[in-house]
Coordinates of C-alpha atoms in Angstrom, one line a residue:
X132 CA -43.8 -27.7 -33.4
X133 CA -39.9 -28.7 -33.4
X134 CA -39.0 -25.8 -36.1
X135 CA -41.2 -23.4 -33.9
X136 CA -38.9 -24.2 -30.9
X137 CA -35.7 -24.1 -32.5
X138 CA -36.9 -20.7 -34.2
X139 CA -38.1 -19.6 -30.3
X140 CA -34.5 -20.5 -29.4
X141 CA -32.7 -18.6 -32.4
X142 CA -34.8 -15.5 -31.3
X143 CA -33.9 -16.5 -27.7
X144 CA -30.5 -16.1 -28.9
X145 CA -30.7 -13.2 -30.4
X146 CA -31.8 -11.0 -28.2
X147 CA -29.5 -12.1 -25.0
X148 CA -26.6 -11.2 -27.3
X149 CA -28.2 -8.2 -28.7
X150 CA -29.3 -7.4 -25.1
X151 CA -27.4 -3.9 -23.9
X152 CA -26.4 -5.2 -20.5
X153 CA -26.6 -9.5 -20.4
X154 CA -25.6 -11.8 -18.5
X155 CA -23.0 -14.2 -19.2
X156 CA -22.9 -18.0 -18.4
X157 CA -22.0 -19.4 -15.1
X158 CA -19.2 -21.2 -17.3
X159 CA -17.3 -18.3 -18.2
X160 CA -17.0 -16.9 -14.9
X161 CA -15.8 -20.2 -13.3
X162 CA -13.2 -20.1 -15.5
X163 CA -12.2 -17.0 -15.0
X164 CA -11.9 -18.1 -11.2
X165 CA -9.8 -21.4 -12.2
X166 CA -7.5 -18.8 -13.8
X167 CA -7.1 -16.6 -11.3
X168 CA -6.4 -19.1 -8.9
X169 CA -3.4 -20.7 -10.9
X170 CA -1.8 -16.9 -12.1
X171 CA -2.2 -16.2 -8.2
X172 CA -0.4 -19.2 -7.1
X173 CA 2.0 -18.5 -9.5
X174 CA 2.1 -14.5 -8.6
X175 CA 2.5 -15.7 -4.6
X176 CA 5.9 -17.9 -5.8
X177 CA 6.9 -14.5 -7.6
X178 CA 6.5 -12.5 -5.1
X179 CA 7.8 -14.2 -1.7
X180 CA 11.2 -15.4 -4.2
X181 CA 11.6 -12.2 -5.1
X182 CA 14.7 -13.4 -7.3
X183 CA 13.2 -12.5 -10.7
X184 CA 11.9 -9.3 -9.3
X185 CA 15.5 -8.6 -8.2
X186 CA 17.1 -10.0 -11.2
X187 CA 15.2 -8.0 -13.4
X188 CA 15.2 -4.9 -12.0
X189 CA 19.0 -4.9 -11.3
X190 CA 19.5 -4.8 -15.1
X191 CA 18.2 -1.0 -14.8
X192 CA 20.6 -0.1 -12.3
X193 CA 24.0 1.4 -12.3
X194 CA 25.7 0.0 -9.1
X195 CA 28.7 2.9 -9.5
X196 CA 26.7 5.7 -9.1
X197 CA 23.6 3.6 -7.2
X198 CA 21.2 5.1 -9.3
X199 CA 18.8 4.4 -12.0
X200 CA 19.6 6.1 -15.1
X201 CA 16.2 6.2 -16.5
X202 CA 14.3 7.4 -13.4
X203 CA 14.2 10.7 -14.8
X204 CA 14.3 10.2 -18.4
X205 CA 12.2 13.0 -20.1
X206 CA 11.1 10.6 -23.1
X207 CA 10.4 7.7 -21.1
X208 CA 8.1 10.1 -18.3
X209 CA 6.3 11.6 -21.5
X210 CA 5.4 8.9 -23.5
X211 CA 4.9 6.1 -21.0
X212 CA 3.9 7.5 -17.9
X213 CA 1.9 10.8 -18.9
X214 CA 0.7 9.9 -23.1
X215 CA 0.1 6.6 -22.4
X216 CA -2.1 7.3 -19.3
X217 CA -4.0 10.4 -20.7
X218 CA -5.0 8.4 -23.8
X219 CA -6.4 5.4 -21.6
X220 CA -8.3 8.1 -19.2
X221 CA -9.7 10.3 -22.7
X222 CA -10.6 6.9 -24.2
X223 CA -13.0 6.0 -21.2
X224 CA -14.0 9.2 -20.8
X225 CA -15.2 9.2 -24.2
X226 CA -17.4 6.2 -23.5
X227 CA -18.8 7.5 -21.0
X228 CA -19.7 10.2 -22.6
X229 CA -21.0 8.5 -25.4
X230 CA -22.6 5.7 -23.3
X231 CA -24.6 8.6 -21.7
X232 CA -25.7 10.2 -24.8
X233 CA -26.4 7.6 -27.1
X234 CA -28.4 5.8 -23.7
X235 CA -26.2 2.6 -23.9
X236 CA -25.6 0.8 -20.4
X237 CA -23.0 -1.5 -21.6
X238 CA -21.2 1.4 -22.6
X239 CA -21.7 2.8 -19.0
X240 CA -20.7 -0.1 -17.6
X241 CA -18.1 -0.6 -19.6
X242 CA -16.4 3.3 -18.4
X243 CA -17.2 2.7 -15.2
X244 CA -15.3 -0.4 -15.3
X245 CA -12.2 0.8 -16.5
X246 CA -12.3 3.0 -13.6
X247 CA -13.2 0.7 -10.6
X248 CA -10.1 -1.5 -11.2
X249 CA -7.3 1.3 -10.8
X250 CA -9.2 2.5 -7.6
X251 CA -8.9 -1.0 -6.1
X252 CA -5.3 -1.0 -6.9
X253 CA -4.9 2.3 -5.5
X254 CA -6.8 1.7 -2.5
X255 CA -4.4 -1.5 -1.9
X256 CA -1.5 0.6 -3.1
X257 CA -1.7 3.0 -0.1
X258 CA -2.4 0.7 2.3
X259 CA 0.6 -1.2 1.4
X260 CA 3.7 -1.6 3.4
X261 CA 5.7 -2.3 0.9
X262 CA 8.6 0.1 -0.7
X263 CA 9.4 0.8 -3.8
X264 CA 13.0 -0.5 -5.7
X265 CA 14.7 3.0 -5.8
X266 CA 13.5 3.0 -1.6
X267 CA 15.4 -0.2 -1.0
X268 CA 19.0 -0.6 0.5
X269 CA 20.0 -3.2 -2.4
X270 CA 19.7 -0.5 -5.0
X271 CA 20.6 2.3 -2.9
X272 CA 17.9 3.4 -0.5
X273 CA 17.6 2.3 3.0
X274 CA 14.0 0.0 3.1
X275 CA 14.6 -3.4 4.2
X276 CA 12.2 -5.5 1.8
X277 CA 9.9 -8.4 2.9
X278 CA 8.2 -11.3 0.6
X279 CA 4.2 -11.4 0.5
X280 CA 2.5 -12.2 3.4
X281 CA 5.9 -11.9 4.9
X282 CA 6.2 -10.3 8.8
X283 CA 6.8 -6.8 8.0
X284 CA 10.2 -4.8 9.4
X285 CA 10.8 -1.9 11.2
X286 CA 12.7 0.0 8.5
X287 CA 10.4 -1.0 5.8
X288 CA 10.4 2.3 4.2
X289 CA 7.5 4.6 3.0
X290 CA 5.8 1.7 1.1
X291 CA 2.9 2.3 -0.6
X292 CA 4.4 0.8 -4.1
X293 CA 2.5 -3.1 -4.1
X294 CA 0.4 -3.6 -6.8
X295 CA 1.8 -1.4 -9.4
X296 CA -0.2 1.7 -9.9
X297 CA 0.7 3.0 -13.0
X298 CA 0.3 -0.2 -14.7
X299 CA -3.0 -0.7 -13.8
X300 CA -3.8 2.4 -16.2
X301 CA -3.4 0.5 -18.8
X302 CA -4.8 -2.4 -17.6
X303 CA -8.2 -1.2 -17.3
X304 CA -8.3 -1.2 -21.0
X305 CA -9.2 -5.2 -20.2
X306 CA -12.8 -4.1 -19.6
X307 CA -13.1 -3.7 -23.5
X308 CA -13.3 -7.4 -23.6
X309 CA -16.7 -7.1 -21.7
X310 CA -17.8 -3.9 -24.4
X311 CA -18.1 -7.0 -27.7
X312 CA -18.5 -10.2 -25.8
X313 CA -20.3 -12.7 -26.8
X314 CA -21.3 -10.9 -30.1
X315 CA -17.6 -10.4 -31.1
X316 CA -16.1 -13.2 -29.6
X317 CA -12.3 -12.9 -31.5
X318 CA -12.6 -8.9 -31.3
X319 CA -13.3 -9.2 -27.3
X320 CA -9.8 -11.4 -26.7
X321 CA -8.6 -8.9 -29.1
X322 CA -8.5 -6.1 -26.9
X323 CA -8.0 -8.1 -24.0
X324 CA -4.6 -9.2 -25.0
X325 CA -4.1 -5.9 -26.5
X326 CA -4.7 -4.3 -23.0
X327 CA -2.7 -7.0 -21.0
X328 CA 0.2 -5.7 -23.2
X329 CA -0.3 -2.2 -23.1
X330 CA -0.3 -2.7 -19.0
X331 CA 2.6 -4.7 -19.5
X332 CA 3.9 -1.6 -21.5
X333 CA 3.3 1.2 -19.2
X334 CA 4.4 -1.5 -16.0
X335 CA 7.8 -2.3 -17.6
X336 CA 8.3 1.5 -18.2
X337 CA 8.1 1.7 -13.9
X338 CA 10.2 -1.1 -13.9
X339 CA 13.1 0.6 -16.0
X340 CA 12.8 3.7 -13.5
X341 CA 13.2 1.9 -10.6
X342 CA 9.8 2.3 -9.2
X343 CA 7.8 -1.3 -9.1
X344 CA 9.3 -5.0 -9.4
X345 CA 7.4 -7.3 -12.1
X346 CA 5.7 -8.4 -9.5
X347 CA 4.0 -5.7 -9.0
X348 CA 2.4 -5.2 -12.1
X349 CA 1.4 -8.4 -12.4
X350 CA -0.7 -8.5 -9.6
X351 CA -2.3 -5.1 -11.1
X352 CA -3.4 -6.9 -14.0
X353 CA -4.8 -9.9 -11.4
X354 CA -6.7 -7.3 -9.1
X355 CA -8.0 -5.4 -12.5
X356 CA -9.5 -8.3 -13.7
X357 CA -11.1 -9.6 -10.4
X358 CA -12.8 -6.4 -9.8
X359 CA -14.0 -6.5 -13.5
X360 CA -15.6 -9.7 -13.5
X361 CA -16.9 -9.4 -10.0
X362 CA -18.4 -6.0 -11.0
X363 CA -19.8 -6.9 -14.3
X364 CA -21.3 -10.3 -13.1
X365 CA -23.1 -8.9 -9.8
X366 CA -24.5 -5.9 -12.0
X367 CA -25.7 -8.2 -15.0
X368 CA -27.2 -10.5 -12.3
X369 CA -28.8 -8.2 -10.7
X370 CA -30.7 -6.5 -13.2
X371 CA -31.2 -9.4 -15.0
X372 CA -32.9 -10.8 -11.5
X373 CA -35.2 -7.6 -11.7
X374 CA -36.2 -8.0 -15.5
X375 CA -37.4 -11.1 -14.9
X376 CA -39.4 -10.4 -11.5
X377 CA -41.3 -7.5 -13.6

């Protein structure tokens, strides 16, 4: 009786992680909350200092001329803000394609999530009163910036710059990590980190151009993988809910 439950368990096993759309463990996802409470806590000092932003992004500008030099650099538009983008948009177009074919949901999923976390970033992005660097009167626009959650001025600018756009191209990639987890445990983190960089990447190139603070990107990454793990829990839940009422 004790070796037929422990092999009823093993089977359980088995086919939840060999399931094409499962459902993780309450665990995982309250960690994932602890974590994004701490990195937004951490974001919100970021962002209303605005020191480090500053800091940084004064390195890529020439006070004597009050421009920056590598706004319209042709390698630096080609490879990081065009390649880098197209490949990222080809590679989940690809899986969805191949989700559809091939009739795997994860797959689906998968695409669809690597797509719903730039739109929430954009969405926010347009609705945003904040102005980009280049638009600012310290590096020779004339938008008055404002910290998060700060009262916003009368000569803020055209804003629409907060989160970073661009960077969240690249940090859609992070919905990989939900493509091999649980079965692939180490190659799941693996692409997560690899994505986190590769946002990191494409952000630092906007950064060097004069078109988002750190910042910026950071919180891209944050809102990214919110909507991810929002997305992917209620849609395992949900179906898992109907399976189970069937």
């Amino acid at each position: 009786m004790k070796s037929s439950l422990i092999l009823n368990k093993s089977q359980t096993n088995r086919v939840i992680k060999s399931d094409s759309l499962y459902p993780l463990p309450t665990h995982f996802y309250l960690k994932q909350f602890v974590l994004l409470i701490l990195s937004a806590m951490v974001f919100i000092w970021l962002s209303r200092s605005e020191s480090i932003d500053m800091a940084i992004t004064r390195l890529w500008f020439d006070p004597l001329t009050q421009q920056f030099p590598w706004k319209d650099n042709h390698w630096l538009d080609l490879i990081n803000h065009r390649l880098l983008k197209q490949m990222v948009i080809g590679g989940c177009i690809v899986l969805l394609l191949a989700g559809v074919v091939r009739r795997q949901p994860r797959w689906v999923l998968v695409a669809l999530l690597m797509g719903i976390g730039p739109l929430v970033v954009g969405v926010l992005k347009a609705t945003s009163a904040h102005s980009c660097p280049w638009d600012l009167v310290e590096f020779g626009g004339k938008a008055v910036s404002y910290p998060l959650f700060g009262a916003v001025p009368v000569n803020s600018g055209p804003g629409r710059c907060f989160p970073g756009g661009h960077a969240s191209s690249g940090f859609s990639a992070l919905a990989l990590f939900f493509l091999f987890y649980p079965q692939r445990t180490r190659l799941a983190w693996a692409c997560w980190w690899a994505a986190l960089a590769v946002g990191m990447v494409m952000g630092f190139g906007q950064i060097m151009r004069g078109a988002h603070f750190l910042s910026h990107n950071l919180w891209a990454a944050w809102w990214v993988w919110l909507t991810q793990c929002v997305t992917f829990g209620c849609v395992t839940y949900l179906l898992n809910k109907t399976r189970k009422s069937t």
